[in-house]
C-alpha positions as a LaTeX table, in Angstrom:
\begin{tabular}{lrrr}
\hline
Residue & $x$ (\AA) & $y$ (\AA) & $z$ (\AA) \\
\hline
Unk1 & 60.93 & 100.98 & 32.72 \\
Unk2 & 60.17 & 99.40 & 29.37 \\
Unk3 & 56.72 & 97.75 & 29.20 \\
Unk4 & 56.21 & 95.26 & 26.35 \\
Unk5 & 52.20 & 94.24 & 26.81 \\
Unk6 & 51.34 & 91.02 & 25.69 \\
Unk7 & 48.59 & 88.81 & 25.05 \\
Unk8 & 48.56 & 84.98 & 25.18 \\
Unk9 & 50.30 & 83.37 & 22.40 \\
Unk10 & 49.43 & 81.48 & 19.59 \\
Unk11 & 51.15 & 78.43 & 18.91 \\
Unk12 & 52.21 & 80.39 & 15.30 \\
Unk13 & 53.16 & 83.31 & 17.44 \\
Unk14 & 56.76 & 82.87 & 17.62 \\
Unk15 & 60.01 & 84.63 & 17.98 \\
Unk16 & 63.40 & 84.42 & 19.08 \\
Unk17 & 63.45 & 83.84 & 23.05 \\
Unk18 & 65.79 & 84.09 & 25.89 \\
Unk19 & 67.75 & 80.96 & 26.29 \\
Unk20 & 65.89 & 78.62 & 28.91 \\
Unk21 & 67.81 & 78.98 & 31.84 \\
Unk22 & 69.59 & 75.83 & 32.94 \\
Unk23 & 68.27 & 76.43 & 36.54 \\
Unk24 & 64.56 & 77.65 & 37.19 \\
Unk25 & 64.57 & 78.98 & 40.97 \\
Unk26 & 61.11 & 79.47 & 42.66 \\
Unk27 & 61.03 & 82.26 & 45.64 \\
Unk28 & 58.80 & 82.27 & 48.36 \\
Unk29 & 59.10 & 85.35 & 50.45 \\
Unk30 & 57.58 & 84.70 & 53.71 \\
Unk31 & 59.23 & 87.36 & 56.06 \\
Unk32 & 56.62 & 89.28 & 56.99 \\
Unk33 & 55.22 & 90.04 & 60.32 \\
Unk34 & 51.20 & 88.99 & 59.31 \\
Unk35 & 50.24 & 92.25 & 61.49 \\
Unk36 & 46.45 & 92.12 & 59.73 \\
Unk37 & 46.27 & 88.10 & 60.83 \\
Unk38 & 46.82 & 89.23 & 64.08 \\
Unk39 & 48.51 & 86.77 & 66.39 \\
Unk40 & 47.91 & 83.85 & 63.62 \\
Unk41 & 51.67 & 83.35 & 61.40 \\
Unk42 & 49.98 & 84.33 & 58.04 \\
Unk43 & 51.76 & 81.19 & 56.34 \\
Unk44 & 50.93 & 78.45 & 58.58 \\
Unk45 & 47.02 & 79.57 & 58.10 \\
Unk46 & 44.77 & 76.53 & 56.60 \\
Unk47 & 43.16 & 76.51 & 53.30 \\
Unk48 & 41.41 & 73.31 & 52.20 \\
Unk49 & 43.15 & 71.58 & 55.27 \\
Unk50 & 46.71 & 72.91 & 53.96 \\
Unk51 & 48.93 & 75.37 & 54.94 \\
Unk52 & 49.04 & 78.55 & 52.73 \\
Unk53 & 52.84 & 78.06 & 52.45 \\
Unk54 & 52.36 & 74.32 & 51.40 \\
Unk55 & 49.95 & 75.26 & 49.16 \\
Unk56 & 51.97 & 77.73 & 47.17 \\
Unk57 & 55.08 & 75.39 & 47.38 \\
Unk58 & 52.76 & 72.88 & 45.68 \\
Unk59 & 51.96 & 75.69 & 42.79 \\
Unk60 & 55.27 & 76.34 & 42.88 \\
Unk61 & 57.65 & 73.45 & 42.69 \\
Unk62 & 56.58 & 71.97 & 39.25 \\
Unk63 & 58.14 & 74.64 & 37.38 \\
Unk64 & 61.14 & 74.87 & 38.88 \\
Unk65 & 63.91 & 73.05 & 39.83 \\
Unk66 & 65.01 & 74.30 & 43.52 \\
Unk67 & 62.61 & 76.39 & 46.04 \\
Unk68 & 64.05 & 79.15 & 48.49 \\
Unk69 & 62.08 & 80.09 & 51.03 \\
Unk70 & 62.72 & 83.84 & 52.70 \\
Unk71 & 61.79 & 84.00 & 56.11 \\
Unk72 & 63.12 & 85.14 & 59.46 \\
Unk73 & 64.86 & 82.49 & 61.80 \\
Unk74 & 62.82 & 82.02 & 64.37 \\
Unk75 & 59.70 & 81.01 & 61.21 \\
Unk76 & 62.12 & 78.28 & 60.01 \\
Unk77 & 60.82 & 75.12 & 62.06 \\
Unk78 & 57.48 & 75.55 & 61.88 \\
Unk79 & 57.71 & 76.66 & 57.95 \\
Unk80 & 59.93 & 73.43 & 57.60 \\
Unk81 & 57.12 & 70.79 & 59.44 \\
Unk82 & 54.59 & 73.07 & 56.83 \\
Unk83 & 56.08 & 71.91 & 53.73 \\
Unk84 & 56.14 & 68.73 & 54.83 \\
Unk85 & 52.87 & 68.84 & 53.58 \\
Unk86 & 53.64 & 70.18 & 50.18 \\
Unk87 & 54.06 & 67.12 & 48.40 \\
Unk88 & 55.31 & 68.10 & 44.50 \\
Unk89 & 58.15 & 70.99 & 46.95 \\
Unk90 & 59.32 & 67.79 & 48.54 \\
Unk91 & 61.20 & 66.03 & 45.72 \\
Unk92 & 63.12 & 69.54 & 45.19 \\
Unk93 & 66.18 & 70.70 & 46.61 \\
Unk94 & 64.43 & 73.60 & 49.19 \\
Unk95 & 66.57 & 76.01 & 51.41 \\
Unk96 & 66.05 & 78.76 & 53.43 \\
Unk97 & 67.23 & 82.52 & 52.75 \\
Unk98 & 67.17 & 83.78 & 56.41 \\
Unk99 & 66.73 & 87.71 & 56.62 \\
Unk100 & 69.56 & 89.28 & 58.26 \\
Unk101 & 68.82 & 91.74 & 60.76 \\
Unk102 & 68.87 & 94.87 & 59.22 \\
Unk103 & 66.65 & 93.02 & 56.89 \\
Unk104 & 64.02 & 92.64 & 59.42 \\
Unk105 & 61.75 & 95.77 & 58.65 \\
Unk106 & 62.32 & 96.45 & 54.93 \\
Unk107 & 59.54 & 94.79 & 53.29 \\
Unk108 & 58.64 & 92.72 & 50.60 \\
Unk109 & 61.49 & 94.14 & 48.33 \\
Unk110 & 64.17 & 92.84 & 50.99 \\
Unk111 & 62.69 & 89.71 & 51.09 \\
Unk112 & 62.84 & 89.20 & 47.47 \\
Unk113 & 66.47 & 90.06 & 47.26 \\
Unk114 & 67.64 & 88.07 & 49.90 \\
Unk115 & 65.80 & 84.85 & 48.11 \\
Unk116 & 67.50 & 85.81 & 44.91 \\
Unk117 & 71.06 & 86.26 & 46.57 \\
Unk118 & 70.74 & 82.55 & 47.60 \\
Unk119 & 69.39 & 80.62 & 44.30 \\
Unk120 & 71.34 & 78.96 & 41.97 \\
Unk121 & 69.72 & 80.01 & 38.71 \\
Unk122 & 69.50 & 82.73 & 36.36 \\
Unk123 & 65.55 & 82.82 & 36.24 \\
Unk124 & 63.27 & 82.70 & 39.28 \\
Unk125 & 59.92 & 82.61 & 39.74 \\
Unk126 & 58.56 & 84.97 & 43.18 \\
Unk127 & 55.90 & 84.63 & 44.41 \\
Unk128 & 54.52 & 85.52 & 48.19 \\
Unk129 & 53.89 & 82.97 & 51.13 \\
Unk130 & 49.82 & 84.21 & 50.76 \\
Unk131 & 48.98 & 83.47 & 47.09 \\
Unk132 & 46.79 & 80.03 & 48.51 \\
Unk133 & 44.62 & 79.89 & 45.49 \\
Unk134 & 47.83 & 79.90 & 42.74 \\
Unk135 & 47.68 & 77.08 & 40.18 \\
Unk136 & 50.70 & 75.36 & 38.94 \\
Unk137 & 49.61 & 75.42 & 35.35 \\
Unk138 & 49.48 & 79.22 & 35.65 \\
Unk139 & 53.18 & 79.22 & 37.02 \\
Unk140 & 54.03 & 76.79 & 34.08 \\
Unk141 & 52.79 & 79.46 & 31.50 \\
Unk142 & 54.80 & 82.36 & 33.43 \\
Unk143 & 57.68 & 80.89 & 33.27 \\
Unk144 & 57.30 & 79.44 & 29.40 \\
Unk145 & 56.63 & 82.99 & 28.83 \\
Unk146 & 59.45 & 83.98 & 30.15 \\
Unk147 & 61.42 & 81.73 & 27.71 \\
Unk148 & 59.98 & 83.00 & 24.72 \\
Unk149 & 60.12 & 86.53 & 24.45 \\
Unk150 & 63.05 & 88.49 & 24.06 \\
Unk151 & 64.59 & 91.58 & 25.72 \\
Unk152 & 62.98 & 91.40 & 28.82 \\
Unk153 & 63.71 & 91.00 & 32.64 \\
Unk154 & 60.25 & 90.40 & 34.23 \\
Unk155 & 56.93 & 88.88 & 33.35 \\
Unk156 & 54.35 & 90.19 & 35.12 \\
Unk157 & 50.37 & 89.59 & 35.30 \\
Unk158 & 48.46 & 92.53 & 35.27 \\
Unk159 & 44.94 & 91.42 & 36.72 \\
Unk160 & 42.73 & 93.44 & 39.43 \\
Unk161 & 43.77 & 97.07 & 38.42 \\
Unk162 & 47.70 & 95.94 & 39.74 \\
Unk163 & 50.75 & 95.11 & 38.68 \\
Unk164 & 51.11 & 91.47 & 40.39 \\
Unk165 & 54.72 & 92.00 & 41.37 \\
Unk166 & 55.05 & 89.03 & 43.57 \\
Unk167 & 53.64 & 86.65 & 41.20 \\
Unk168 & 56.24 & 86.89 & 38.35 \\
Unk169 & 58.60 & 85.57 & 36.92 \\
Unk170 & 62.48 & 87.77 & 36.73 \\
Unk171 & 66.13 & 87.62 & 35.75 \\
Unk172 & 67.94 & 87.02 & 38.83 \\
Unk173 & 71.47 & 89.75 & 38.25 \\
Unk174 & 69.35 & 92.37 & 37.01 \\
Unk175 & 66.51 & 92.19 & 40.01 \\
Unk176 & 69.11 & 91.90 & 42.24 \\
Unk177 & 70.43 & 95.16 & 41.02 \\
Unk178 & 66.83 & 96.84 & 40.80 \\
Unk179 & 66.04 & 96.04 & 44.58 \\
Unk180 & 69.54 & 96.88 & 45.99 \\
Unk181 & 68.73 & 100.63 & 44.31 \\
Unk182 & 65.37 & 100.79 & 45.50 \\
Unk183 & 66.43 & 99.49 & 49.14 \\
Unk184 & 68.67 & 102.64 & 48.68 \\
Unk185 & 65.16 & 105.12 & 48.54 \\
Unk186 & 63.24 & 105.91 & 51.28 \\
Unk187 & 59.86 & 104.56 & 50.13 \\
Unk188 & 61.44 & 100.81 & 49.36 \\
Unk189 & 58.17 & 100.59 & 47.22 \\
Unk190 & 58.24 & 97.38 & 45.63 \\
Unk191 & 56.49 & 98.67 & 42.16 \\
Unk192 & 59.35 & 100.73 & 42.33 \\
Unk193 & 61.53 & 97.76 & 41.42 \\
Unk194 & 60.04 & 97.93 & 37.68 \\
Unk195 & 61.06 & 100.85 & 36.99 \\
Unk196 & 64.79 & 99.76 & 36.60 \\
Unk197 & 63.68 & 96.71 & 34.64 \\
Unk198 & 62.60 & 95.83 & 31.03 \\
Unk199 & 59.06 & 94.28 & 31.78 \\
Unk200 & 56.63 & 92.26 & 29.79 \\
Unk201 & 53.38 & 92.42 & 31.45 \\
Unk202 & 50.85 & 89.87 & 30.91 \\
Unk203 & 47.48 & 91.91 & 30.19 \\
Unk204 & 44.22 & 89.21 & 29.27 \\
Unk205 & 45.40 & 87.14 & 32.59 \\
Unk206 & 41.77 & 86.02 & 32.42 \\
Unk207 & 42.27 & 83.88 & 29.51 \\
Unk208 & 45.07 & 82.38 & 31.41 \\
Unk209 & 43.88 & 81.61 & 35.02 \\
Unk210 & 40.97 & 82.93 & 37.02 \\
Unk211 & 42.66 & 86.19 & 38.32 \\
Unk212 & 40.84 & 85.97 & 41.63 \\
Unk213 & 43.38 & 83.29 & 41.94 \\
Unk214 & 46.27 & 85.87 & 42.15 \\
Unk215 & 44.75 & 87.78 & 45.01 \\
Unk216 & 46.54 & 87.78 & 48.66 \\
Unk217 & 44.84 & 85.98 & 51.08 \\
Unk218 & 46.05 & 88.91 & 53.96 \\
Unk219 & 44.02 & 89.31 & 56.32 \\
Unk220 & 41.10 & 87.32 & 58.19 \\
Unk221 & 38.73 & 88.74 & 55.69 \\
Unk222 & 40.20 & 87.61 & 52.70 \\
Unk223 & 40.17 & 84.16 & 54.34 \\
Unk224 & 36.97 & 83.95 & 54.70 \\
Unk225 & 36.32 & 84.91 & 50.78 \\
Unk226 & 38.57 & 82.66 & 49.85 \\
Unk227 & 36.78 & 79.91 & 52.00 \\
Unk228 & 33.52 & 80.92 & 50.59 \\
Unk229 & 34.44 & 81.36 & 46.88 \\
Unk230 & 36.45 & 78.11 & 46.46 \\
\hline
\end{tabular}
């Protein structure tokens, strides 16, 4: 794994970048089972009157130009009368990236290859269906980011002691490749996915967004810090 840290840039602070893909995907992996929400579908769960899933679409959408949503089958109606809500993820082209079922029990690094077998760009951004409090000017600057620097196959915010792997921005062949080898390990770890990737991590996120913003809202706790926070 190559790690290139970097602070915010300058507007002087220029070099040569990767060419701006001609298609920006966005990922939402919303697979999971929600086992710490207890009977409650983690996704559908209200924040500020919205679903989380709309609310991340929202954050989403205007830096991109299609949204894939990973799910299982049976979430698809219910996620589809959610982002009906999402107003900005409306006016894209969104589809649905189904798990297969061997798929079903692999984690978050199956999820996030089966929403980047089914975009049609070379850049996505990923992000997770729990990420409520995500800001679209924060997504903006990940992926602008991502056009600028050079050599690279990830951005990725480092804020609360973690690497926040499901709020990045990748190169869709080579994480592809990276999560079919680590599906191929017992652990399926998705940190693990780094370490066959060239990654620029994003170190002073505070100057960029308010990194309580890039926490998971996971369990019925979190909810209610999120609820009382913001």
């Amino acid at each position: 794994m190559a790690v290139h840290s970097r602070e915010r840039p300058s507007e002087t602070d220029r070099t040569t970048s990767n060419e701006p893909s001609s298609t920006t995907s966005g990922v939402i992996v919303a697979g999971g089972f929600s086992e710490r929400f207890g009977d409650q579908e983690k996704a559908l769960v209200p924040v500020d009157g919205k679903p989380m899933l709309a609310r991340v679409g929202n954050a989403v959408a205007p830096a991109v130009d299609e949204l894939v949503i990973n799910c299982r089958a049976e979430q698809r109606p219910a996620f589809e009368r959610a982002l009906e809500q999402s107003g900005p993820a409306l006016a894209l082209e969104v589809r649905f990236a189904l798990d297969r079922s061997d798929e079903r029990d692999q984690g978050p690094v199956a999820g996030l290859r089966r929403g980047l077998e089914a975009v049609s760009g070379t850049t996505a951004v990923a992000v997770p269906c729990d990420l409520a409090l995500l800001e679209a000017e924060f997504v903006a600057q990940l992926v602008g980011e991502y056009d600028r620097v050079t050599d690279t196959d990830a951005v990725v915010p480092y804020a609360d002691d973690y690497s926040q792997l499901l709020c990045a921005v990748y190169d869709v062949a080579a994480t592809q490749i990276a999560c079919e080898r680590v599906l191929e390990t017992e652990r399926r770890r998705l940190f693990d996915v780094l370490d066959h990737l060239a990654v620029t991590t994003i170190d002073d996120v505070e100057s960029w967004t308010d990194p309580r913003r890039l926490r998971a809202i996971d369990t019925p706790d979190a909810l209610a810090a999120c609820r009382d926070e913001y």
